[in-house]
Coordinates of N, CA and C in Angstrom, one line a residue:
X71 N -110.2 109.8 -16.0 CA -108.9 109.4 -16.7 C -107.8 109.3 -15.7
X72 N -107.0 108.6 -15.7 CA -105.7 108.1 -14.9 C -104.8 109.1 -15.2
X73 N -104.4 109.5 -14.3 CA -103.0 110.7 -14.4 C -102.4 109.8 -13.4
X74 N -101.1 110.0 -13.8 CA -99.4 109.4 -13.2 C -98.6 111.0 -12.9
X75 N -98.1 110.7 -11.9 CA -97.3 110.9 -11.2 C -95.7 110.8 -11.0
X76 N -95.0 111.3 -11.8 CA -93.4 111.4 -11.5 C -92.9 112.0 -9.8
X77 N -92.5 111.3 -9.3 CA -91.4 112.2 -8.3 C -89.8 111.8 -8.0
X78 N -88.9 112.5 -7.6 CA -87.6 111.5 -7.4 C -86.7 112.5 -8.1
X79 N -86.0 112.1 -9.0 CA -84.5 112.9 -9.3 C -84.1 113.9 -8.9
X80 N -83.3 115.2 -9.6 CA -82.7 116.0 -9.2 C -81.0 116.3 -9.6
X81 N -80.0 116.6 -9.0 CA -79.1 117.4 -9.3 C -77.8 116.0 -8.5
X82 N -77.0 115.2 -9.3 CA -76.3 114.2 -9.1 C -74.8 114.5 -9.9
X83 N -73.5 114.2 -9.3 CA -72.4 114.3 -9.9 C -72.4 112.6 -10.7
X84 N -71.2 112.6 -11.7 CA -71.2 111.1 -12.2 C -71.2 110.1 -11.7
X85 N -71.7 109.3 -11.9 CA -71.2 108.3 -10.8 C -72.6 107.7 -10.3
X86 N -72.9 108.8 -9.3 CA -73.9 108.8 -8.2 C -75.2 107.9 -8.7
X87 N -76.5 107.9 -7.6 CA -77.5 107.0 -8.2 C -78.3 108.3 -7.3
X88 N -79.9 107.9 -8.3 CA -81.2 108.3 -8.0 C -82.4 107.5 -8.3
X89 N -83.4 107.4 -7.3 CA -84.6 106.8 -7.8 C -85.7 107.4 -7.7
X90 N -86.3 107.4 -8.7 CA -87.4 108.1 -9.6 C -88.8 107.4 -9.3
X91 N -90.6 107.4 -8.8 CA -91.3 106.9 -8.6 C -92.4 107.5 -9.5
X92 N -93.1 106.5 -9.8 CA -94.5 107.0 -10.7 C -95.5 106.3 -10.0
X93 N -96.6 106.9 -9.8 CA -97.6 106.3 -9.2 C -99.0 107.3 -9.9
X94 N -100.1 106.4 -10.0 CA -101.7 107.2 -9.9 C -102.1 108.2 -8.9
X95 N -102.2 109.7 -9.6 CA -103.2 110.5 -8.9 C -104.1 110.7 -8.2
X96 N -104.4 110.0 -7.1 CA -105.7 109.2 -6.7 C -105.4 107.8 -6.3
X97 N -105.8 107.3 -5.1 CA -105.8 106.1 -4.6 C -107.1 105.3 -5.6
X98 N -108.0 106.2 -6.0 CA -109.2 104.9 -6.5 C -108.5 104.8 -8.1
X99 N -107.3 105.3 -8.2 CA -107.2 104.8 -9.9 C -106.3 104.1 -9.8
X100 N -105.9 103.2 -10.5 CA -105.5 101.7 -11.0 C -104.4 101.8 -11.6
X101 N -103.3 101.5 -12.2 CA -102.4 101.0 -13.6 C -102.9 99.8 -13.9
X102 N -103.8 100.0 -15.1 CA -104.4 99.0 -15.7 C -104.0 98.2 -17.0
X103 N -102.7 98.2 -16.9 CA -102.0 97.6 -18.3 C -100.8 96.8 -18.1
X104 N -100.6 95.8 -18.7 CA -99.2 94.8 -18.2 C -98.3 95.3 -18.3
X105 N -98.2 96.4 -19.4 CA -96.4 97.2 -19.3 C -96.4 98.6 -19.2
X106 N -95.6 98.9 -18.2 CA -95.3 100.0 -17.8 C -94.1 100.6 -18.5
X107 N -93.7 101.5 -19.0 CA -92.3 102.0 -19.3 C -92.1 103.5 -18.4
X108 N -90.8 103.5 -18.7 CA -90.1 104.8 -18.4 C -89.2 105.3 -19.7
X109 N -89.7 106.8 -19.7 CA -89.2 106.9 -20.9 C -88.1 108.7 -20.3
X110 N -87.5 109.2 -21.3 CA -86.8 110.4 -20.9 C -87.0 111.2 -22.2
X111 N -86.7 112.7 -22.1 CA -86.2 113.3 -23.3 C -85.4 114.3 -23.0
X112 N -84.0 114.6 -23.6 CA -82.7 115.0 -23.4 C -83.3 116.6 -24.0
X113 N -82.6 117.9 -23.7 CA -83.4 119.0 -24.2 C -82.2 119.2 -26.1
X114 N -83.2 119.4 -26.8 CA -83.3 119.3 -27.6 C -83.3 118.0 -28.8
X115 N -83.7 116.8 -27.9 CA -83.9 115.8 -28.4 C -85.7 115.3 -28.4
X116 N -86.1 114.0 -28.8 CA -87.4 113.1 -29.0 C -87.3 112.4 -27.8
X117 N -88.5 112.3 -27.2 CA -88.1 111.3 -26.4 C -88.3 110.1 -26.3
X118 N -87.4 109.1 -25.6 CA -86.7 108.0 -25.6 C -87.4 107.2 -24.8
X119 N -87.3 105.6 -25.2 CA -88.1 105.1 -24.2 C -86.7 104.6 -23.4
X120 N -86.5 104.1 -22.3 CA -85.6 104.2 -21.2 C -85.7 102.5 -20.8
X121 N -86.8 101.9 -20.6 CA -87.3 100.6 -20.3 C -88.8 100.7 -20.1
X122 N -88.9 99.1 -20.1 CA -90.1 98.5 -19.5 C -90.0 97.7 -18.5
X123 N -91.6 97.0 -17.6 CA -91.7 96.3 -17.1 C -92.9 95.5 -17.1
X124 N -93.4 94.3 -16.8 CA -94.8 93.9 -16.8 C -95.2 93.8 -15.8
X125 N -96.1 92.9 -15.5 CA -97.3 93.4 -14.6 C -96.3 92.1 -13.9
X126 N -95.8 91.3 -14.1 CA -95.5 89.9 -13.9 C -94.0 90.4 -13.3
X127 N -93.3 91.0 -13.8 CA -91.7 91.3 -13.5 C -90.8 91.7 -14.6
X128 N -91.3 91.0 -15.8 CA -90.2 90.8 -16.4 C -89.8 92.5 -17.2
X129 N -88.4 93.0 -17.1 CA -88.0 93.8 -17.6 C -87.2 94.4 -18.8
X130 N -87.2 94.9 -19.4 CA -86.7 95.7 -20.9 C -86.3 96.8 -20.8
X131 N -84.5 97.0 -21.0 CA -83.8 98.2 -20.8 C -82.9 98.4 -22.1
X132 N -83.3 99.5 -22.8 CA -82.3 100.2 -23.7 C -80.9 100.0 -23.2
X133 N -80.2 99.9 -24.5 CA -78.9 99.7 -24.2 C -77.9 100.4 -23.8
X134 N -78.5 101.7 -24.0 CA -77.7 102.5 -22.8 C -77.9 103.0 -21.8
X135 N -78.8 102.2 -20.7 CA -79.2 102.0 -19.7 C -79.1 100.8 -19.0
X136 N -78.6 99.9 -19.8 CA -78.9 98.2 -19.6 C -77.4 98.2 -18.7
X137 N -77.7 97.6 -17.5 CA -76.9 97.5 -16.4 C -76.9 98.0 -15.2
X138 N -77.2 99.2 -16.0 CA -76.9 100.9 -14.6 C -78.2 100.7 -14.1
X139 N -79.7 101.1 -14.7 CA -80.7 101.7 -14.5 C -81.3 100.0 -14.1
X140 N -82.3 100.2 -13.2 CA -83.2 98.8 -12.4 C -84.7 99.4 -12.2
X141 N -85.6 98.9 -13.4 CA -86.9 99.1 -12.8 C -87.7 97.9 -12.0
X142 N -88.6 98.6 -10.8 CA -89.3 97.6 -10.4 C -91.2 98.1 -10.4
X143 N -91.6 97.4 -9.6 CA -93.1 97.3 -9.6 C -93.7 97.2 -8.6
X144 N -95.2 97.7 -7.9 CA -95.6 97.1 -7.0 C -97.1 97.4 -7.4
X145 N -97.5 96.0 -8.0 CA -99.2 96.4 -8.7 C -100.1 96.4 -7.6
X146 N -99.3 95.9 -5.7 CA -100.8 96.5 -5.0 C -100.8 98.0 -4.6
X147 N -99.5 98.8 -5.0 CA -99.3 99.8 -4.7 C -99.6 100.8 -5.6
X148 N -100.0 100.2 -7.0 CA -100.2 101.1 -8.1 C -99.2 101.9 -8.2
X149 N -97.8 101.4 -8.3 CA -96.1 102.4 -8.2 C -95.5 101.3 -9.1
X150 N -94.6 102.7 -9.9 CA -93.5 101.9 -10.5 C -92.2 102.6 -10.4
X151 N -91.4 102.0 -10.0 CA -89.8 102.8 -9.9 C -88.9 102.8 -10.7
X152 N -87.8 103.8 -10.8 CA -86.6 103.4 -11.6 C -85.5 104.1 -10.7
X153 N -84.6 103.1 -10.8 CA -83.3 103.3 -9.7 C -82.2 103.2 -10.6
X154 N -81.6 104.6 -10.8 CA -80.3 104.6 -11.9 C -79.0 105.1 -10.7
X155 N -78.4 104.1 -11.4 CA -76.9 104.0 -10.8 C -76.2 103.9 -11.4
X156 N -74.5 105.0 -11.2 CA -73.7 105.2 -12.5 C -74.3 105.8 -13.3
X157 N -74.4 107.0 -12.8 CA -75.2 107.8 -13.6 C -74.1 108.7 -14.9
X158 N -74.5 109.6 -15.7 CA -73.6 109.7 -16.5 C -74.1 111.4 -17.0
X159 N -73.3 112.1 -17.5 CA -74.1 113.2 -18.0 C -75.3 113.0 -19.5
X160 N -75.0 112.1 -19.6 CA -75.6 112.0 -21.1 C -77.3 111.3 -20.4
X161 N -77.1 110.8 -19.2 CA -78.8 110.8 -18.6 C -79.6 112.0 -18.2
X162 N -78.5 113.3 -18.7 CA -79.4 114.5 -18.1 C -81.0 114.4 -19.4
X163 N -81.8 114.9 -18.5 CA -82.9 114.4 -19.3 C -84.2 114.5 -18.5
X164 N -85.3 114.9 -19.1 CA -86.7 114.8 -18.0 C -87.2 113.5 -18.2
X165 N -87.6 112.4 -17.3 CA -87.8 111.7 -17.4 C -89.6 111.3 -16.9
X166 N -90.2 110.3 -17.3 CA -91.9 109.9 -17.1 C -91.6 108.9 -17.4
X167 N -93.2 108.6 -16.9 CA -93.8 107.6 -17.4 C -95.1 107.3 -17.6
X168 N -94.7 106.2 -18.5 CA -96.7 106.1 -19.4 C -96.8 104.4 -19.3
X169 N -97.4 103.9 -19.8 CA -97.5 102.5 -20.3 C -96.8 102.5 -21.4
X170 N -96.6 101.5 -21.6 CA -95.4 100.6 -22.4 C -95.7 101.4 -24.0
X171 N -94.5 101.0 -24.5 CA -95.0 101.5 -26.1 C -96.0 100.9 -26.9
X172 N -96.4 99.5 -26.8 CA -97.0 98.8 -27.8 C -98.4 98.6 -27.0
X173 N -98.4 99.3 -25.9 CA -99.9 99.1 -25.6 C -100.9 100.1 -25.9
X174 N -102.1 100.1 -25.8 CA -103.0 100.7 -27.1 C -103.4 101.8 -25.3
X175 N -103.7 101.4 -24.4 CA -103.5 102.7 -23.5 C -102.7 103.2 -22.7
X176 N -103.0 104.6 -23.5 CA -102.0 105.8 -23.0 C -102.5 106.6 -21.9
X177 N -101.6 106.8 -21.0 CA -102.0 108.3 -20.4 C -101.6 109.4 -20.4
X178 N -102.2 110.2 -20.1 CA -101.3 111.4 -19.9 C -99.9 111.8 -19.5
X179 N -99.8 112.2 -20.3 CA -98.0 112.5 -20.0 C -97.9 113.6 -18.9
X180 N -97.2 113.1 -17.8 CA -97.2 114.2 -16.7 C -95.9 114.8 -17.1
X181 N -96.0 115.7 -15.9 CA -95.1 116.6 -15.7 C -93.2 116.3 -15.6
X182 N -93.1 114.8 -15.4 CA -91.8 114.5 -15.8 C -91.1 114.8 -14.4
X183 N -89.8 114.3 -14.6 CA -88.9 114.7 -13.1 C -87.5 114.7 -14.0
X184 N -86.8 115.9 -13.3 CA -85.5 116.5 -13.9 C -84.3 115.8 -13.2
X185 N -83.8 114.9 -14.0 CA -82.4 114.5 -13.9 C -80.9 115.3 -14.1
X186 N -80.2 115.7 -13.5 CA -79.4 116.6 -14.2 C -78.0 116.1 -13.8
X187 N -77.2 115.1 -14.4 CA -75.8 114.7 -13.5 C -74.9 115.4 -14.4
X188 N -74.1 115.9 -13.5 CA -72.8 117.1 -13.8 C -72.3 117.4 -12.6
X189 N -71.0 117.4 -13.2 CA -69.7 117.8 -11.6 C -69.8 119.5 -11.2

């Protein structure tokens, strides 16, 4: 089974930017699906899907992320990134990633990466 990998955020005042990377556990495993998302959950909230991306380029950002946050791809590297800029307190949040919402496989939800922007 495919396990994903979060690494990247951390402790940012407002403003500032961070980039967050997901990649497969293992060089012999794959991301085998057109859409990728990044999703977050704020502590005491559900969590949120944040954006997507396909296998192709094309991207999908929630609207309160639409501007700031830039995902990208690299399907020979089996990685997918998110580069948030203008960050805000209300992105404090653990953020992952899985495949896209509407695709029928999931993986394991890892362990997430802690965003925390505050002065």
């Amino acid at each position: 089974q495919v396990h994903l990998v979060e690494s990247g955020g951390g402790l940012v005042q407002p403003g500032g930017s961070l980039r967050h990377s997901c990649a497969t556990a293992g060089s012999i495993f794959r991301i085998n699906v057109n859409v990728m998302g990044w999703y977050r959950q704020a502590p005491g909230k559900e969590r949120e899907l944040v954006g997507t991306i396909t296998r192709s380029g094309i991207t999908y950002y929630a609207n309160s992320v639409k501007g700031r946050f830039t995902i990208s791809r690299d399907n020979a590297k089996n990685t997918v990134r998110l580069q948030m800029d203008s960050l805000k307190p209300e992105d404090t949040a653990v953020y992952y990633c899985n495949s896209g919402p509407f695709e029928t496989t999931k993986y394991s939800w890892g362990q997430g990466t802690q965003v925390t922007v505050s002065s």
